Tab-separated table of C-alpha atoms in Angstrom:
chain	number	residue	atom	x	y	z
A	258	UNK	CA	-14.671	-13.603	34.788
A	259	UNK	CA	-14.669	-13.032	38.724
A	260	UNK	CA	-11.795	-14.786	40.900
A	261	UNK	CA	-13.939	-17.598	42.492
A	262	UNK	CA	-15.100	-18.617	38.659
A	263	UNK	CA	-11.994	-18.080	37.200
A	264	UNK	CA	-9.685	-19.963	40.281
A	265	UNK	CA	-12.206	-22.741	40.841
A	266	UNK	CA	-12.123	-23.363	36.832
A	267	UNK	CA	-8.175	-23.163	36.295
A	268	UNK	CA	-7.676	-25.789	39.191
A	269	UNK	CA	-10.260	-27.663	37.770
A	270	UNK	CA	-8.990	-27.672	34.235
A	271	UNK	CA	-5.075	-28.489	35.486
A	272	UNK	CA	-6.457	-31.569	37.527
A	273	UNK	CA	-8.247	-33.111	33.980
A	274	UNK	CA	-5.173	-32.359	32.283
A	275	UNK	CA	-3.132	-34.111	34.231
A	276	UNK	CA	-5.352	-37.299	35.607
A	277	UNK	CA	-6.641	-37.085	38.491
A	278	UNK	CA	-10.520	-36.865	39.514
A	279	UNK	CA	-11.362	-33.371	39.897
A	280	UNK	CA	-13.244	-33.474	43.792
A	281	UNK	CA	-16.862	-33.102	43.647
A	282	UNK	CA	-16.805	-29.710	45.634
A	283	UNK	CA	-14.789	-28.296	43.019
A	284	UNK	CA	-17.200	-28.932	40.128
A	285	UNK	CA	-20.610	-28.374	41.992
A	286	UNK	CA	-19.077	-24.736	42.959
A	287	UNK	CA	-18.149	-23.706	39.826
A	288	UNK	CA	-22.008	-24.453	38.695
A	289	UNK	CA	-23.126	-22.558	41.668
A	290	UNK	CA	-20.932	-19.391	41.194
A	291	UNK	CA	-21.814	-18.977	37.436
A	292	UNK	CA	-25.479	-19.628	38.531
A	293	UNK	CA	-25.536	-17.030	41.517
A	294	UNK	CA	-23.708	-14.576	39.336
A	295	UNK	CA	-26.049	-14.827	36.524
A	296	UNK	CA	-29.083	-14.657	38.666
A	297	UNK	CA	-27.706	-11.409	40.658
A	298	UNK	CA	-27.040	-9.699	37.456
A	299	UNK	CA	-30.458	-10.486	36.101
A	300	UNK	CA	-31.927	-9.377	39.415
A	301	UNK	CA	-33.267	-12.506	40.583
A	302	UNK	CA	-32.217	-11.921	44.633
A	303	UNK	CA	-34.015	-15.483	45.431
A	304	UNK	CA	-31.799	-17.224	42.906
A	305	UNK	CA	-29.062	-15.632	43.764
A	306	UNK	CA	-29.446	-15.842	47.450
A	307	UNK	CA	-29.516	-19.921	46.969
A	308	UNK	CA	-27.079	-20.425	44.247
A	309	UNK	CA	-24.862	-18.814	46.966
A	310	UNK	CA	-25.364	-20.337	49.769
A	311	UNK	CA	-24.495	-23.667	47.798
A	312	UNK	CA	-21.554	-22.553	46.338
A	313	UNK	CA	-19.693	-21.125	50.235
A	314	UNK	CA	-21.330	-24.404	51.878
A	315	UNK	CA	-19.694	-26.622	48.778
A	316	UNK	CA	-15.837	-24.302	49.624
A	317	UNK	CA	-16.621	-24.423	53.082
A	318	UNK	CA	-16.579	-28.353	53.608
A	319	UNK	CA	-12.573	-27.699	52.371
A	320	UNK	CA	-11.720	-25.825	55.338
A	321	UNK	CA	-10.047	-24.134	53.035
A	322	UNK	CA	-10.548	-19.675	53.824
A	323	UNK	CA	-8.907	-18.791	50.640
A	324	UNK	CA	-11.683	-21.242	48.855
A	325	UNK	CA	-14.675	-19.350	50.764
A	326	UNK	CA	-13.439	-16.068	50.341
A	327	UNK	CA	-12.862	-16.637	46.502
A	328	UNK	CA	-16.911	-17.354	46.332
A	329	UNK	CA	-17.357	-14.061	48.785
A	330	UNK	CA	-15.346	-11.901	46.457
A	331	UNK	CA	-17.338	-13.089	43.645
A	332	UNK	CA	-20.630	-11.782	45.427
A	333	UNK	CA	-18.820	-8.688	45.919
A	334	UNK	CA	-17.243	-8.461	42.248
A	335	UNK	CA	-21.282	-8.509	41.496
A	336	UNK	CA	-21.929	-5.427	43.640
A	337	UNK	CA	-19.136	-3.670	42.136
A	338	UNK	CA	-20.426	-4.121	38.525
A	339	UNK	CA	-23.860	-2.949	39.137
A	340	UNK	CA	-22.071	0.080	41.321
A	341	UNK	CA	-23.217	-1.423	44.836
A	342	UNK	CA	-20.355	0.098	46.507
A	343	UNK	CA	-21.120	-1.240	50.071
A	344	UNK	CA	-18.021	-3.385	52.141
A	345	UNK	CA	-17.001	-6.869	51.174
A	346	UNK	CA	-18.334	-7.822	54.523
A	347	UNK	CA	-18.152	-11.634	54.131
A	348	UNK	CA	-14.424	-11.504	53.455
A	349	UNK	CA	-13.331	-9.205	56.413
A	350	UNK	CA	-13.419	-12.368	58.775
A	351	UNK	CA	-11.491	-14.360	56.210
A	352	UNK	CA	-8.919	-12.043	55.309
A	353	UNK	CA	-6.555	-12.466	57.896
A	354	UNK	CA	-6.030	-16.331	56.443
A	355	UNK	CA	-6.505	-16.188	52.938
A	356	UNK	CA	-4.187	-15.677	50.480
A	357	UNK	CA	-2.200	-12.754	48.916
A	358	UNK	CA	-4.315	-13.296	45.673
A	359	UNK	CA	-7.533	-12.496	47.652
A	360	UNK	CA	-6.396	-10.026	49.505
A	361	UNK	CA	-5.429	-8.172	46.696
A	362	UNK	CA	-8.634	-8.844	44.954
A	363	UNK	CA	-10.854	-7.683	47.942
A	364	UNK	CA	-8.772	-4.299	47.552
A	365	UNK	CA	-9.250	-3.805	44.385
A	366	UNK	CA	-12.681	-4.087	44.562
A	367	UNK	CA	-12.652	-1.564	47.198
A	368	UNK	CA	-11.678	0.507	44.589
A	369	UNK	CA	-7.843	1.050	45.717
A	370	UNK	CA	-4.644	1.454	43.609
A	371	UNK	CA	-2.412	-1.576	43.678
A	372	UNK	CA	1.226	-1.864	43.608
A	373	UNK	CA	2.567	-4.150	40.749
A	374	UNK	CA	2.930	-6.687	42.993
A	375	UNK	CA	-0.453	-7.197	43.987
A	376	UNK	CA	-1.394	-6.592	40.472
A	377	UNK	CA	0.210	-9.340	38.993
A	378	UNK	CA	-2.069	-11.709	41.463
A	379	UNK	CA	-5.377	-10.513	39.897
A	380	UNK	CA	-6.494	-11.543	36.599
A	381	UNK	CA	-4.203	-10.272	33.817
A	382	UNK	CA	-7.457	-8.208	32.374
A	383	UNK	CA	-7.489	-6.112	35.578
A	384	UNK	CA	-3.702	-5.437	36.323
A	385	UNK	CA	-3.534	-1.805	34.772
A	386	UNK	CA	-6.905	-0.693	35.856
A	387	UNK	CA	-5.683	-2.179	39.260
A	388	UNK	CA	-2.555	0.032	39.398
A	389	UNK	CA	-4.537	2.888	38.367
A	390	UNK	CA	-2.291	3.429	34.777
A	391	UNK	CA	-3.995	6.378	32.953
A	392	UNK	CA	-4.048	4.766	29.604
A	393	UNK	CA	-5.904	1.597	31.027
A	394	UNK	CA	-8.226	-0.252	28.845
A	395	UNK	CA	-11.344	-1.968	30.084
A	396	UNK	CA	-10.921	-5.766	29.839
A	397	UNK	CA	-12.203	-6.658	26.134
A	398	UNK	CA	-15.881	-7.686	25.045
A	399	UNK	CA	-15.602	-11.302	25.539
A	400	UNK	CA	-14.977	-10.742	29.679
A	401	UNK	CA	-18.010	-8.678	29.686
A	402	UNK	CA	-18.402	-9.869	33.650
A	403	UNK	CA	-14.545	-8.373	33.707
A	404	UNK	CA	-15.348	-5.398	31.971
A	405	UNK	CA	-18.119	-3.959	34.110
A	406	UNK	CA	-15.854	-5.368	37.245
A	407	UNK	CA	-13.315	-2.906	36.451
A	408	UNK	CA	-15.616	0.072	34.856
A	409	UNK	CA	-17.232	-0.250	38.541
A	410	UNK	CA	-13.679	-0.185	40.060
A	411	UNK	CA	-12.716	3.192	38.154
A	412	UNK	CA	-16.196	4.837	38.810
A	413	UNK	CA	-15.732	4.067	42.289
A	414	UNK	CA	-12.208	6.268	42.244
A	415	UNK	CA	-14.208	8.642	40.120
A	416	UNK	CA	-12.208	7.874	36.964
A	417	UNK	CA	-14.544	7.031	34.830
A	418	UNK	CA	-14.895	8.644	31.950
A	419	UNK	CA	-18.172	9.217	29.424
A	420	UNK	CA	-16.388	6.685	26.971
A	421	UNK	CA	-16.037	4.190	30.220
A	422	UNK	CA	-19.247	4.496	31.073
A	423	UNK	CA	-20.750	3.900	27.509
A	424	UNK	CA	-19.062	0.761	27.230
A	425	UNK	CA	-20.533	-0.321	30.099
A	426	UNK	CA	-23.948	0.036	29.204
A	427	UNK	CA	-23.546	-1.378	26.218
A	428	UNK	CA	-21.955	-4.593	27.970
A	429	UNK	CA	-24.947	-5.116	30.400
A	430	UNK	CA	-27.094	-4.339	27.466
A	431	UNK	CA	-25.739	-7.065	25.411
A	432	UNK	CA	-25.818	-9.732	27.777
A	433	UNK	CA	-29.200	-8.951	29.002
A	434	UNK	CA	-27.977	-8.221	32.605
A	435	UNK	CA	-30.786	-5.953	34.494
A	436	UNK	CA	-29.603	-4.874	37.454
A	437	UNK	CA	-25.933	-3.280	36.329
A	438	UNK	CA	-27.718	-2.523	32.954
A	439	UNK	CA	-30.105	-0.002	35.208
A	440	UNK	CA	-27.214	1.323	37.154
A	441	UNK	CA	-24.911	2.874	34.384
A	442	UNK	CA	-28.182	4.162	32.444
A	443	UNK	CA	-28.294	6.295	35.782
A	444	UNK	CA	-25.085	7.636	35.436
A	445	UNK	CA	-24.986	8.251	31.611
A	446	UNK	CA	-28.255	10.147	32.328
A	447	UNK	CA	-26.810	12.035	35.070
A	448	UNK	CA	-23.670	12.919	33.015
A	449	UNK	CA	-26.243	14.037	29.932
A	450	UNK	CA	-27.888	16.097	32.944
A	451	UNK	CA	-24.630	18.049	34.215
A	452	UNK	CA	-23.820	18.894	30.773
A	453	UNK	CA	-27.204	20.234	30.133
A	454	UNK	CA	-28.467	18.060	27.126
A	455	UNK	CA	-32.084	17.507	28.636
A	456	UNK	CA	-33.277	15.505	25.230
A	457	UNK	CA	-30.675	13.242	25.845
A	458	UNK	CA	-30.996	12.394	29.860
A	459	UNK	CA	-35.147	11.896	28.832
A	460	UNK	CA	-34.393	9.281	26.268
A	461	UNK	CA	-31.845	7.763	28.773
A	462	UNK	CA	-34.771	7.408	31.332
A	463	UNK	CA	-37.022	6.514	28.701
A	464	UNK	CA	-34.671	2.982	28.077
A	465	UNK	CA	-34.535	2.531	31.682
A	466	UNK	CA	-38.565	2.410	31.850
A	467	UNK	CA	-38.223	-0.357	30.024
A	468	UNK	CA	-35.924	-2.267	32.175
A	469	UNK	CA	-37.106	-1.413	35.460
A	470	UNK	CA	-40.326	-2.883	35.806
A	471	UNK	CA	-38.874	-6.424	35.296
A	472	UNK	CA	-36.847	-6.234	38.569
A	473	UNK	CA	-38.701	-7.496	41.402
């Protein structure tokens, strides 16, 4: 799960546990990230471009920039798992007074190496891809959100290896998602090119003519 999602749901959660009434804002952004995410990955841009603007004007009426930049991030985390590798540009003007957490999160998406430190404020599923360990696993099947996140992350620092990038594919492919689903089956078919095995890049392309006419 991205930050905003994951943030906006663990405050939410604590508040239930422990009585009080969990503000509106809270609730109707945590619908509107999960529904803007969904539609981006599916490649529904006018969904997406809605479900968005919802969810910042829902953070915004906090006043709150850590609370915007969580859903901005989220956006971004999007990019990065269908390998849009383009600046975070709605958190640049928020990063100055949002929180360590974010900051650290916006960096990592950027693709760069984290100290411990910062690592330990991102989701535990991304801390040893975040300080760049060599032995560092993708975040397990049942993040599959997380797991392209971070197999976007180490592409982006060109550390991605075939075995990364298959897992990938098969994550988008399993949940259906489109647009990242598209993106890896380009670079598995450009990694079948370099290493000259033509039938294999063909049938690669061949599975992405199937997917491609059902973007808009």
């Amino acid at each position: 799960m991205a930050l905003a999602a994951l943030l906006l749901a663990a405050a939410t959660l604590s508040a239930c546990s422990t009585g009080p009434k969990v503000p509106d804002w809270k609730i109707n952004a945590i619908g509107h990230v999960e529904r803007f995410t969904e539609a981006y990955l599916k490649g529904d841009e006018r969904v997406e471009a809605r479900e968005f603007a919802l969810a910042r004007a829902e953070t915004a009426r906090t006043g709150k920039p850590e609370q915007v930049a969580r859903i901005e991030l989220n956006r971004c985390a999007t990019r990065v798992a269908s390998l849009v590798f383009e600046p975070c540009a709605g958190v640049e003007p928020l990063r100055a007074d949002a929180g360590e957490a974010e900051r650290a999160y916006a960096d990592y998406l950027e693709g760069r190496v984290l100290s411990a430190a910062q690592a330990a404020l991102l989701p535990e599923h991304h801390r040893a891809v975040a300080t760049g360990a060599a032995s560092a696993a993708l975040p397990p099947a049942d993040d599959p959100l997380g797991r392209l996140i971070a197999a976007g992350v180490l592409l982006r620092r060109t550390q991605a290896s075939p075995a990364v990038v298959e897992q990938a594919v098969e994550t988008a492919s399993n949940q259906g998602w489109r647009r990242p689903l598209l993106a890896w089956l380009g670079v598995q078919a450009r990694l079948a090119e370099q290493r000259g095995d033509t039938e294999e890049a063909v049938r690669i392309k061949r599975r992405m003519d199937l997917v491609q006419p059902m973007l808009p």
